[in-house]
Amino acid sequence: MEPRSSGLQRLVREVVKFGAVGGAGVLVNLGVFNLVRHVSDLPVVRASIIATVVAIVFNYVGFRYWTYRDRDKSGRTKELTLFLLFSAIGLVIENGVLYLATYGFGWDSPLQSNVFKFVGIGVATLFRFWSYRSWVFRALPARETAASAESILERDPANPAKRTPKQHVP
């Protein structure tokens, strides 16, 4: 039972950290969205896209250096590429909800825009959490798995029951 509860505790910590960074990202997203709408004449969805891009940059820094700082750091180019790909899909989901509300139903008051922007962020967050933890910020192998793999590599291929001594390279 111990490993299972340990895994559950790690997942809970991950969700809390993801939520903290994501919550701050929502504030950045909504703040930039309302600022752009207030100081410019950009259409609502364009203002939302600008805000989403700013929030994506903010979130990447928070996820990489806090939420998932213990995850595999090799292949940063691949990580960033996948992050941007999944973030772009999230951007389409988030702003698709706002687009539908604004242009499909004509709900374009500032309150309605903020409500549907928030709903879009919520729907896209579910997708982002799954994709980031599954594909972008991959977990390092568990210590037991790594130790098991190392012990297999140490075996003598001619005699699998006999282990070869570790060779230390200076």
Short mmCIF file of N, CA and C in Angstrom, two decimals:
data_model
loop_
_atom_site.label_atom_id
_atom_site.label_comp_id
_atom_site.label_asym_id
_atom_site.label_seq_id
_atom_site.Cartn_x
_atom_site.Cartn_y
_atom_site.Cartn_z
N MET A 1 0.82 -1.20 0.00
CA MET A 1 0.00 0.00 0.00
C MET A 1 0.86 1.26 0.00
N GLU A 2 2.04 1.17 0.57
CA GLU A 2 2.89 2.36 0.71
C GLU A 2 3.22 3.01 -0.63
N PRO A 3 3.68 2.26 -1.67
CA PRO A 3 3.99 2.90 -2.93
C PRO A 3 2.78 3.58 -3.56
N ARG A 4 1.62 2.99 -3.40
CA ARG A 4 0.41 3.55 -3.99
C ARG A 4 0.08 4.90 -3.35
N SER A 5 0.16 4.99 -2.01
CA SER A 5 -0.14 6.26 -1.35
C SER A 5 0.94 7.28 -1.65
N SER A 6 2.18 6.85 -1.82
CA SER A 6 3.27 7.75 -2.17
C SER A 6 3.01 8.33 -3.57
N GLY A 7 2.56 7.50 -4.49
CA GLY A 7 2.23 7.96 -5.85
C GLY A 7 1.07 8.93 -5.83
N LEU A 8 0.08 8.66 -4.98
CA LEU A 8 -1.07 9.55 -4.86
C LEU A 8 -0.64 10.89 -4.28
N GLN A 9 0.25 10.85 -3.29
CA GLN A 9 0.76 12.11 -2.71
C GLN A 9 1.52 12.93 -3.74
N ARG A 10 2.32 12.26 -4.57
CA ARG A 10 3.05 12.98 -5.64
C ARG A 10 2.07 13.61 -6.62
N LEU A 11 1.02 12.87 -6.98
CA LEU A 11 0.03 13.40 -7.91
C LEU A 11 -0.69 14.61 -7.31
N VAL A 12 -1.04 14.52 -6.04
CA VAL A 12 -1.71 15.64 -5.37
C VAL A 12 -0.80 16.86 -5.35
N ARG A 13 0.49 16.66 -5.01
CA ARG A 13 1.45 17.78 -5.03
C ARG A 13 1.55 18.38 -6.43
N GLU A 14 1.60 17.51 -7.43
CA GLU A 14 1.70 17.98 -8.81
C GLU A 14 0.47 18.79 -9.20
N VAL A 15 -0.72 18.31 -8.84
CA VAL A 15 -1.95 19.03 -9.17
C VAL A 15 -1.98 20.38 -8.46
N VAL A 16 -1.56 20.42 -7.20
CA VAL A 16 -1.54 21.68 -6.44
C VAL A 16 -0.57 22.67 -7.09
N LYS A 17 0.63 22.22 -7.43
CA LYS A 17 1.60 23.11 -8.07
C LYS A 17 1.11 23.56 -9.45
N PHE A 18 0.56 22.62 -10.22
CA PHE A 18 0.02 22.96 -11.53
C PHE A 18 -1.09 24.00 -11.36
N GLY A 19 -1.93 23.80 -10.36
CA GLY A 19 -3.03 24.73 -10.09
C GLY A 19 -2.53 26.10 -9.66
N ALA A 20 -1.46 26.15 -8.87
CA ALA A 20 -0.91 27.44 -8.43
C ALA A 20 -0.35 28.22 -9.62
N VAL A 21 0.45 27.55 -10.43
CA VAL A 21 1.00 28.22 -11.62
C VAL A 21 -0.14 28.57 -12.58
N GLY A 22 -1.03 27.62 -12.78
CA GLY A 22 -2.16 27.87 -13.68
C GLY A 22 -3.06 28.98 -13.18
N GLY A 23 -3.29 29.03 -11.87
CA GLY A 23 -4.12 30.10 -11.29
C GLY A 23 -3.49 31.47 -11.51
N ALA A 24 -2.18 31.55 -11.29
CA ALA A 24 -1.48 32.81 -11.57
C ALA A 24 -1.54 33.13 -13.07
N GLY A 25 -1.44 32.09 -13.90
CA GLY A 25 -1.55 32.27 -15.35
C GLY A 25 -2.93 32.76 -15.76
N VAL A 26 -3.97 32.29 -15.09
CA VAL A 26 -5.33 32.76 -15.36
C VAL A 26 -5.43 34.25 -15.05
N LEU A 27 -4.85 34.66 -13.92
CA LEU A 27 -4.87 36.09 -13.57
C LEU A 27 -4.12 36.92 -14.61
N VAL A 28 -2.96 36.42 -15.06
CA VAL A 28 -2.21 37.11 -16.12
C VAL A 28 -3.07 37.17 -17.39
N ASN A 29 -3.65 36.04 -17.75
CA ASN A 29 -4.47 35.94 -18.97
C ASN A 29 -5.64 36.93 -18.92
N LEU A 30 -6.41 36.89 -17.85
CA LEU A 30 -7.58 37.77 -17.75
C LEU A 30 -7.15 39.24 -17.61
N GLY A 31 -6.06 39.50 -16.89
CA GLY A 31 -5.58 40.86 -16.75
C GLY A 31 -5.14 41.46 -18.08
N VAL A 32 -4.34 40.71 -18.83
CA VAL A 32 -3.89 41.19 -20.14
C VAL A 32 -5.09 41.32 -21.08
N PHE A 33 -6.00 40.37 -21.04
CA PHE A 33 -7.20 40.42 -21.88
C PHE A 33 -7.99 41.70 -21.64
N ASN A 34 -8.26 42.01 -20.39
CA ASN A 34 -9.04 43.21 -20.07
C ASN A 34 -8.26 44.49 -20.35
N LEU A 35 -6.95 44.46 -20.13
CA LEU A 35 -6.12 45.63 -20.45
C LEU A 35 -6.14 45.90 -21.96
N VAL A 36 -5.93 44.88 -22.75
CA VAL A 36 -5.94 45.05 -24.21
C VAL A 36 -7.31 45.52 -24.69
N ARG A 37 -8.36 44.95 -24.15
CA ARG A 37 -9.71 45.39 -24.54
C ARG A 37 -9.97 46.83 -24.14
N HIS A 38 -9.42 47.24 -23.01
CA HIS A 38 -9.67 48.60 -22.50
C HIS A 38 -8.87 49.66 -23.27
N VAL A 39 -7.64 49.34 -23.65
CA VAL A 39 -6.78 50.35 -24.28
C VAL A 39 -6.73 50.27 -25.80
N SER A 40 -7.40 49.29 -26.39
CA SER A 40 -7.37 49.18 -27.85
C SER A 40 -8.77 48.87 -28.39
N ASP A 41 -8.87 48.94 -29.69
CA ASP A 41 -10.13 48.62 -30.35
C ASP A 41 -10.09 47.25 -31.01
N LEU A 42 -9.18 46.41 -30.55
CA LEU A 42 -9.08 45.06 -31.12
C LEU A 42 -10.36 44.27 -30.85
N PRO A 43 -10.76 43.44 -31.81
CA PRO A 43 -11.90 42.55 -31.54
C PRO A 43 -11.59 41.63 -30.37
N VAL A 44 -12.64 41.15 -29.72
CA VAL A 44 -12.53 40.40 -28.48
C VAL A 44 -11.64 39.15 -28.61
N VAL A 45 -11.78 38.41 -29.68
CA VAL A 45 -11.00 37.17 -29.81
C VAL A 45 -9.52 37.49 -30.06
N ARG A 46 -9.23 38.52 -30.81
CA ARG A 46 -7.81 38.91 -31.02
C ARG A 46 -7.18 39.35 -29.70
N ALA A 47 -7.91 40.12 -28.91
CA ALA A 47 -7.40 40.53 -27.60
C ALA A 47 -7.16 39.30 -26.73
N SER A 48 -8.05 38.33 -26.83
CA SER A 48 -7.92 37.10 -26.06
C SER A 48 -6.70 36.29 -26.49
N ILE A 49 -6.44 36.25 -27.78
CA ILE A 49 -5.28 35.49 -28.28
C ILE A 49 -3.99 36.12 -27.76
N ILE A 50 -3.90 37.45 -27.78
CA ILE A 50 -2.72 38.13 -27.23
C ILE A 50 -2.54 37.76 -25.76
N ALA A 51 -3.62 37.82 -25.00
CA ALA A 51 -3.56 37.49 -23.58
C ALA A 51 -3.15 36.04 -23.36
N THR A 52 -3.66 35.15 -24.17
CA THR A 52 -3.32 33.73 -24.04
C THR A 52 -1.85 33.50 -24.31
N VAL A 53 -1.29 34.16 -25.31
CA VAL A 53 0.13 34.00 -25.63
C VAL A 53 1.00 34.49 -24.47
N VAL A 54 0.65 35.63 -23.88
CA VAL A 54 1.39 36.13 -22.73
C VAL A 54 1.32 35.12 -21.57
N ALA A 55 0.13 34.57 -21.34
CA ALA A 55 -0.04 33.59 -20.27
C ALA A 55 0.74 32.30 -20.56
N ILE A 56 0.83 31.90 -21.81
CA ILE A 56 1.59 30.70 -22.18
C ILE A 56 3.06 30.87 -21.79
N VAL A 57 3.63 32.02 -22.09
CA VAL A 57 5.04 32.29 -21.73
C VAL A 57 5.20 32.26 -20.21
N PHE A 58 4.30 32.94 -19.51
CA PHE A 58 4.33 32.96 -18.04
C PHE A 58 4.25 31.54 -17.48
N ASN A 59 3.32 30.75 -18.01
CA ASN A 59 3.11 29.39 -17.51
C ASN A 59 4.30 28.48 -17.79
N TYR A 60 4.93 28.62 -18.95
CA TYR A 60 6.08 27.76 -19.25
C TYR A 60 7.17 27.96 -18.19
N VAL A 61 7.46 29.20 -17.88
CA VAL A 61 8.49 29.48 -16.87
C VAL A 61 8.08 28.86 -15.52
N GLY A 62 6.83 29.03 -15.13
CA GLY A 62 6.37 28.47 -13.86
C GLY A 62 6.37 26.95 -13.84
N PHE A 63 5.94 26.34 -14.92
CA PHE A 63 5.91 24.87 -14.98
C PHE A 63 7.32 24.29 -15.01
N ARG A 64 8.17 24.82 -15.86
CA ARG A 64 9.52 24.27 -16.01
C ARG A 64 10.35 24.45 -14.75
N TYR A 65 10.27 25.62 -14.12
CA TYR A 65 11.17 25.92 -13.01
C TYR A 65 10.56 25.74 -11.63
N TRP A 66 9.28 25.36 -11.56
CA TRP A 66 8.70 25.09 -10.25
C TRP A 66 7.89 23.79 -10.25
N THR A 67 6.79 23.73 -11.00
CA THR A 67 5.93 22.55 -10.96
C THR A 67 6.67 21.29 -11.38
N TYR A 68 7.38 21.34 -12.49
CA TYR A 68 8.04 20.16 -13.05
C TYR A 68 9.56 20.28 -13.02
N ARG A 69 10.11 20.97 -12.02
CA ARG A 69 11.56 21.16 -11.97
C ARG A 69 12.31 19.86 -11.75
N ASP A 70 11.63 18.83 -11.22
CA ASP A 70 12.29 17.54 -10.97
C ASP A 70 12.17 16.60 -12.16
N ARG A 71 11.55 17.03 -13.23
CA ARG A 71 11.36 16.18 -14.40
C ARG A 71 12.57 16.23 -15.32
N ASP A 72 12.56 15.34 -16.28
CA ASP A 72 13.65 15.21 -17.23
C ASP A 72 13.93 16.56 -17.90
N LYS A 73 15.19 16.97 -17.85
CA LYS A 73 15.58 18.26 -18.42
C LYS A 73 16.36 18.10 -19.72
N SER A 74 16.59 16.86 -20.14
CA SER A 74 17.29 16.66 -21.40
C SER A 74 16.30 16.92 -22.54
N GLY A 75 16.79 17.38 -23.62
CA GLY A 75 15.93 17.62 -24.77
C GLY A 75 15.03 18.82 -24.60
N ARG A 76 15.59 19.94 -24.18
CA ARG A 76 14.78 21.15 -23.97
C ARG A 76 14.11 21.63 -25.25
N THR A 77 14.77 21.45 -26.40
CA THR A 77 14.17 21.87 -27.66
C THR A 77 12.89 21.09 -27.93
N LYS A 78 12.97 19.78 -27.73
CA LYS A 78 11.78 18.94 -27.91
C LYS A 78 10.70 19.33 -26.90
N GLU A 79 11.10 19.55 -25.64
CA GLU A 79 10.16 19.93 -24.61
C GLU A 79 9.43 21.24 -24.98
N LEU A 80 10.21 22.23 -25.39
CA LEU A 80 9.61 23.52 -25.73
C LEU A 80 8.72 23.40 -26.97
N THR A 81 9.15 22.61 -27.94
CA THR A 81 8.34 22.40 -29.14
C THR A 81 7.00 21.75 -28.78
N LEU A 82 7.04 20.70 -27.97
CA LEU A 82 5.81 20.04 -27.55
C LEU A 82 4.94 20.98 -26.71
N PHE A 83 5.58 21.74 -25.80
CA PHE A 83 4.83 22.69 -24.98
C PHE A 83 4.09 23.69 -25.86
N LEU A 84 4.79 24.23 -26.85
CA LEU A 84 4.16 25.21 -27.73
C LEU A 84 3.05 24.57 -28.59
N LEU A 85 3.28 23.34 -29.04
CA LEU A 85 2.25 22.64 -29.82
C LEU A 85 0.98 22.44 -28.99
N PHE A 86 1.13 21.88 -27.79
CA PHE A 86 -0.04 21.63 -26.95
C PHE A 86 -0.65 22.93 -26.44
N SER A 87 0.18 23.95 -26.23
CA SER A 87 -0.35 25.25 -25.84
C SER A 87 -1.17 25.87 -26.96
N ALA A 88 -0.71 25.68 -28.20
CA ALA A 88 -1.46 26.19 -29.35
C ALA A 88 -2.82 25.50 -29.46
N ILE A 89 -2.84 24.20 -29.22
CA ILE A 89 -4.13 23.47 -29.22
C ILE A 89 -5.02 24.02 -28.11
N GLY A 90 -4.43 24.23 -26.92
CA GLY A 90 -5.17 24.83 -25.81
C GLY A 90 -5.68 26.22 -26.16
N LEU A 91 -4.86 27.00 -26.87
CA LEU A 91 -5.26 28.34 -27.31
C LEU A 91 -6.50 28.25 -28.21
N VAL A 92 -6.51 27.30 -29.12
CA VAL A 92 -7.66 27.12 -30.02
C VAL A 92 -8.90 26.71 -29.21
N ILE A 93 -8.73 25.81 -28.26
CA ILE A 93 -9.88 25.39 -27.43
C ILE A 93 -10.41 26.58 -26.64
N GLU A 94 -9.50 27.26 -25.94
CA GLU A 94 -9.88 28.40 -25.09
C GLU A 94 -10.58 29.50 -25.89
N ASN A 95 -9.98 29.88 -27.00
CA ASN A 95 -10.52 30.98 -27.78
C ASN A 95 -11.67 30.54 -28.69
N GLY A 96 -11.75 29.23 -28.94
CA GLY A 96 -12.91 28.71 -29.68
C GLY A 96 -14.19 28.88 -28.87
N VAL A 97 -14.11 28.64 -27.57
CA VAL A 97 -15.27 28.85 -26.69
C VAL A 97 -15.69 30.32 -26.72
N LEU A 98 -14.71 31.22 -26.61
CA LEU A 98 -15.00 32.66 -26.64
C LEU A 98 -15.55 33.08 -28.00
N TYR A 99 -14.98 32.55 -29.06
CA TYR A 99 -15.45 32.85 -30.42
C TYR A 99 -16.90 32.42 -30.60
N LEU A 100 -17.21 31.21 -30.17
CA LEU A 100 -18.57 30.69 -30.29
C LEU A 100 -19.56 31.56 -29.51
N ALA A 101 -19.18 31.93 -28.29
CA ALA A 101 -20.07 32.77 -27.47
C ALA A 101 -20.26 34.15 -28.11
N THR A 102 -19.16 34.72 -28.59
CA THR A 102 -19.21 36.09 -29.13
C THR A 102 -19.89 36.15 -30.48
N TYR A 103 -19.44 35.33 -31.42
CA TYR A 103 -19.94 35.43 -32.80
C TYR A 103 -21.07 34.45 -33.10
N GLY A 104 -21.13 33.37 -32.35
CA GLY A 104 -22.22 32.41 -32.56
C GLY A 104 -23.50 32.80 -31.84
N PHE A 105 -23.35 33.31 -30.61
CA PHE A 105 -24.52 33.65 -29.80
C PHE A 105 -24.68 35.15 -29.56
N GLY A 106 -23.70 35.94 -29.98
CA GLY A 106 -23.79 37.39 -29.82
C GLY A 106 -23.59 37.87 -28.40
N TRP A 107 -22.97 37.06 -27.56
CA TRP A 107 -22.72 37.45 -26.17
C TRP A 107 -21.39 38.19 -26.11
N ASP A 108 -21.45 39.53 -26.16
CA ASP A 108 -20.24 40.32 -26.33
C ASP A 108 -20.06 41.42 -25.29
N SER A 109 -20.85 41.41 -24.23
CA SER A 109 -20.63 42.43 -23.19
C SER A 109 -19.33 42.10 -22.47
N PRO A 110 -18.71 43.08 -21.78
CA PRO A 110 -17.47 42.77 -21.04
C PRO A 110 -17.64 41.63 -20.05
N LEU A 111 -18.77 41.58 -19.34
CA LEU A 111 -19.00 40.49 -18.39
C LEU A 111 -19.10 39.15 -19.11
N GLN A 112 -19.88 39.12 -20.18
CA GLN A 112 -20.04 37.87 -20.93
C GLN A 112 -18.70 37.41 -21.52
N SER A 113 -17.94 38.34 -22.05
CA SER A 113 -16.63 37.99 -22.61
C SER A 113 -15.72 37.38 -21.55
N ASN A 114 -15.71 37.97 -20.36
CA ASN A 114 -14.88 37.45 -19.27
C ASN A 114 -15.36 36.09 -18.80
N VAL A 115 -16.67 35.90 -18.73
CA VAL A 115 -17.21 34.60 -18.30
C VAL A 115 -16.81 33.52 -19.30
N PHE A 116 -16.98 33.79 -20.59
CA PHE A 116 -16.66 32.75 -21.58
C PHE A 116 -15.16 32.60 -21.79
N LYS A 117 -14.41 33.64 -21.56
CA LYS A 117 -12.95 33.52 -21.56
C LYS A 117 -12.54 32.58 -20.43
N PHE A 118 -13.12 32.76 -19.26
CA PHE A 118 -12.83 31.92 -18.10
C PHE A 118 -13.26 30.47 -18.35
N VAL A 119 -14.43 30.27 -18.94
CA VAL A 119 -14.89 28.91 -19.27
C VAL A 119 -13.94 28.25 -20.27
N GLY A 120 -13.52 29.01 -21.27
CA GLY A 120 -12.57 28.49 -22.25
C GLY A 120 -11.25 28.10 -21.62
N ILE A 121 -10.78 28.94 -20.69
CA ILE A 121 -9.54 28.62 -19.97
C ILE A 121 -9.72 27.31 -19.20
N GLY A 122 -10.87 27.14 -18.56
CA GLY A 122 -11.13 25.92 -17.78
C GLY A 122 -11.11 24.67 -18.64
N VAL A 123 -11.78 24.71 -19.77
CA VAL A 123 -11.82 23.55 -20.67
C VAL A 123 -10.42 23.25 -21.20
N ALA A 124 -9.72 24.30 -21.63
CA ALA A 124 -8.37 24.11 -22.17
C ALA A 124 -7.40 23.62 -21.10
N THR A 125 -7.62 23.99 -19.84
CA THR A 125 -6.73 23.57 -18.75
C THR A 125 -6.77 22.06 -18.56
N LEU A 126 -7.92 21.46 -18.70
CA LEU A 126 -8.01 20.00 -18.58
C LEU A 126 -7.13 19.34 -19.64
N PHE A 127 -7.22 19.83 -20.86
CA PHE A 127 -6.39 19.29 -21.94
C PHE A 127 -4.91 19.55 -21.66
N ARG A 128 -4.58 20.76 -21.23
CA ARG A 128 -3.18 21.12 -20.99
C ARG A 128 -2.57 20.28 -19.87
N PHE A 129 -3.29 20.08 -18.78
CA PHE A 129 -2.76 19.28 -17.68
C PHE A 129 -2.39 17.89 -18.18
N TRP A 130 -3.31 17.26 -18.88
CA TRP A 130 -3.06 15.91 -19.40
C TRP A 130 -1.87 15.91 -20.36
N SER A 131 -1.85 16.82 -21.31
CA SER A 131 -0.80 16.80 -22.33
C SER A 131 0.56 17.18 -21.77
N TYR A 132 0.62 18.17 -20.88
CA TYR A 132 1.91 18.57 -20.33
C TYR A 132 2.53 17.46 -19.50
N ARG A 133 1.72 16.83 -18.65
CA ARG A 133 2.29 15.80 -17.77
C ARG A 133 2.58 14.51 -18.55
N SER A 134 1.83 14.25 -19.63
CA SER A 134 2.02 13.02 -20.39
C SER A 134 3.13 13.14 -21.44
N TRP A 135 3.27 14.29 -22.05
CA TRP A 135 4.14 14.41 -23.21
C TRP A 135 5.26 15.43 -23.06
N VAL A 136 5.04 16.51 -22.33
CA VAL A 136 6.02 17.60 -22.30
C VAL A 136 7.00 17.43 -21.15
N PHE A 137 6.49 17.42 -19.93
CA PHE A 137 7.34 17.33 -18.74
C PHE A 137 7.31 15.88 -18.25
N ARG A 138 8.02 15.02 -18.95
CA ARG A 138 8.00 13.59 -18.66
C ARG A 138 8.71 13.30 -17.35
N ALA A 139 8.15 12.35 -16.60
CA ALA A 139 8.75 11.95 -15.32
C ALA A 139 10.03 11.16 -15.58
N LEU A 140 10.97 11.35 -14.70
CA LEU A 140 12.17 10.52 -14.74
C LEU A 140 11.80 9.14 -14.23
N PRO A 141 12.50 8.09 -14.66
CA PRO A 141 12.17 6.75 -14.18
C PRO A 141 12.35 6.66 -12.67
N ALA A 142 11.52 5.84 -12.06
CA ALA A 142 11.62 5.64 -10.60
C ALA A 142 12.97 5.03 -10.26
N ARG A 143 13.45 5.29 -9.05
CA ARG A 143 14.76 4.78 -8.63
C ARG A 143 14.83 3.26 -8.72
N GLU A 144 13.74 2.60 -8.33
CA GLU A 144 13.74 1.14 -8.37
C GLU A 144 13.86 0.64 -9.81
N THR A 145 13.18 1.29 -10.73
CA THR A 145 13.25 0.90 -12.13
C THR A 145 14.64 1.12 -12.67
N ALA A 146 15.23 2.25 -12.34
CA ALA A 146 16.59 2.55 -12.79
C ALA A 146 17.59 1.54 -12.21
N ALA A 147 17.45 1.21 -10.93
CA ALA A 147 18.35 0.25 -10.30
C ALA A 147 18.19 -1.13 -10.95
N SER A 148 16.96 -1.49 -11.26
CA SER A 148 16.72 -2.78 -11.91
C SER A 148 17.36 -2.81 -13.30
N ALA A 149 17.23 -1.73 -14.02
CA ALA A 149 17.83 -1.66 -15.36
C ALA A 149 19.35 -1.72 -15.26
N GLU A 150 19.92 -1.04 -14.28
CA GLU A 150 21.37 -1.08 -14.10
C GLU A 150 21.85 -2.48 -13.76
N SER A 151 21.09 -3.22 -12.93
CA SER A 151 21.52 -4.56 -12.56
C SER A 151 21.49 -5.49 -13.77
N ILE A 152 20.56 -5.27 -14.68
CA ILE A 152 20.50 -6.08 -15.90
C ILE A 152 21.73 -5.80 -16.75
N LEU A 153 22.11 -4.54 -16.83
CA LEU A 153 23.27 -4.17 -17.64
C LEU A 153 24.58 -4.70 -17.06
N GLU A 154 24.61 -4.94 -15.75
CA GLU A 154 25.83 -5.41 -15.09
C GLU A 154 26.03 -6.91 -15.25
N ARG A 155 25.03 -7.65 -15.69
CA ARG A 155 25.15 -9.11 -15.80
C ARG A 155 26.06 -9.50 -16.95
N ASP A 156 26.73 -10.62 -16.75
CA ASP A 156 27.61 -11.17 -17.78
C ASP A 156 26.73 -11.88 -18.80
N PRO A 157 26.78 -11.47 -20.08
CA PRO A 157 25.90 -12.09 -21.09
C PRO A 157 26.15 -13.58 -21.25
N ALA A 158 27.39 -14.04 -21.02
CA ALA A 158 27.69 -15.47 -21.15
C ALA A 158 27.11 -16.27 -20.00
N ASN A 159 27.00 -15.66 -18.82
CA ASN A 159 26.48 -16.33 -17.65
C ASN A 159 25.53 -15.36 -16.93
N PRO A 160 24.23 -15.35 -17.30
CA PRO A 160 23.29 -14.38 -16.75
C PRO A 160 23.16 -14.42 -15.23
N ALA A 161 23.46 -15.55 -14.60
CA ALA A 161 23.34 -15.63 -13.15
C ALA A 161 24.50 -14.92 -12.46
N LYS A 162 25.61 -14.80 -13.15
CA LYS A 162 26.80 -14.19 -12.56
C LYS A 162 26.87 -12.72 -12.98
N ARG A 163 27.08 -11.86 -11.99
CA ARG A 163 27.22 -10.43 -12.28
C ARG A 163 28.69 -10.09 -12.51
N THR A 164 28.89 -9.16 -13.40
CA THR A 164 30.25 -8.69 -13.59
C THR A 164 30.46 -7.50 -12.67
N PRO A 165 31.67 -7.35 -12.14
CA PRO A 165 31.90 -6.21 -11.24
C PRO A 165 31.81 -4.89 -12.02
N LYS A 166 31.37 -3.86 -11.30
CA LYS A 166 31.28 -2.55 -11.92
C LYS A 166 32.67 -2.04 -12.24
N GLN A 167 32.79 -1.42 -13.37
CA GLN A 167 34.05 -0.83 -13.73
C GLN A 167 33.93 0.66 -13.48
N HIS A 168 34.86 1.20 -12.74
CA HIS A 168 34.86 2.63 -12.44
C HIS A 168 35.80 3.32 -13.40
N VAL A 169 35.28 4.30 -14.08
CA VAL A 169 36.09 5.08 -15.02
C VAL A 169 36.45 6.38 -14.33
N PRO A 170 37.76 6.69 -14.27
CA PRO A 170 38.16 7.92 -13.56
C PRO A 170 37.72 9.17 -14.28
#
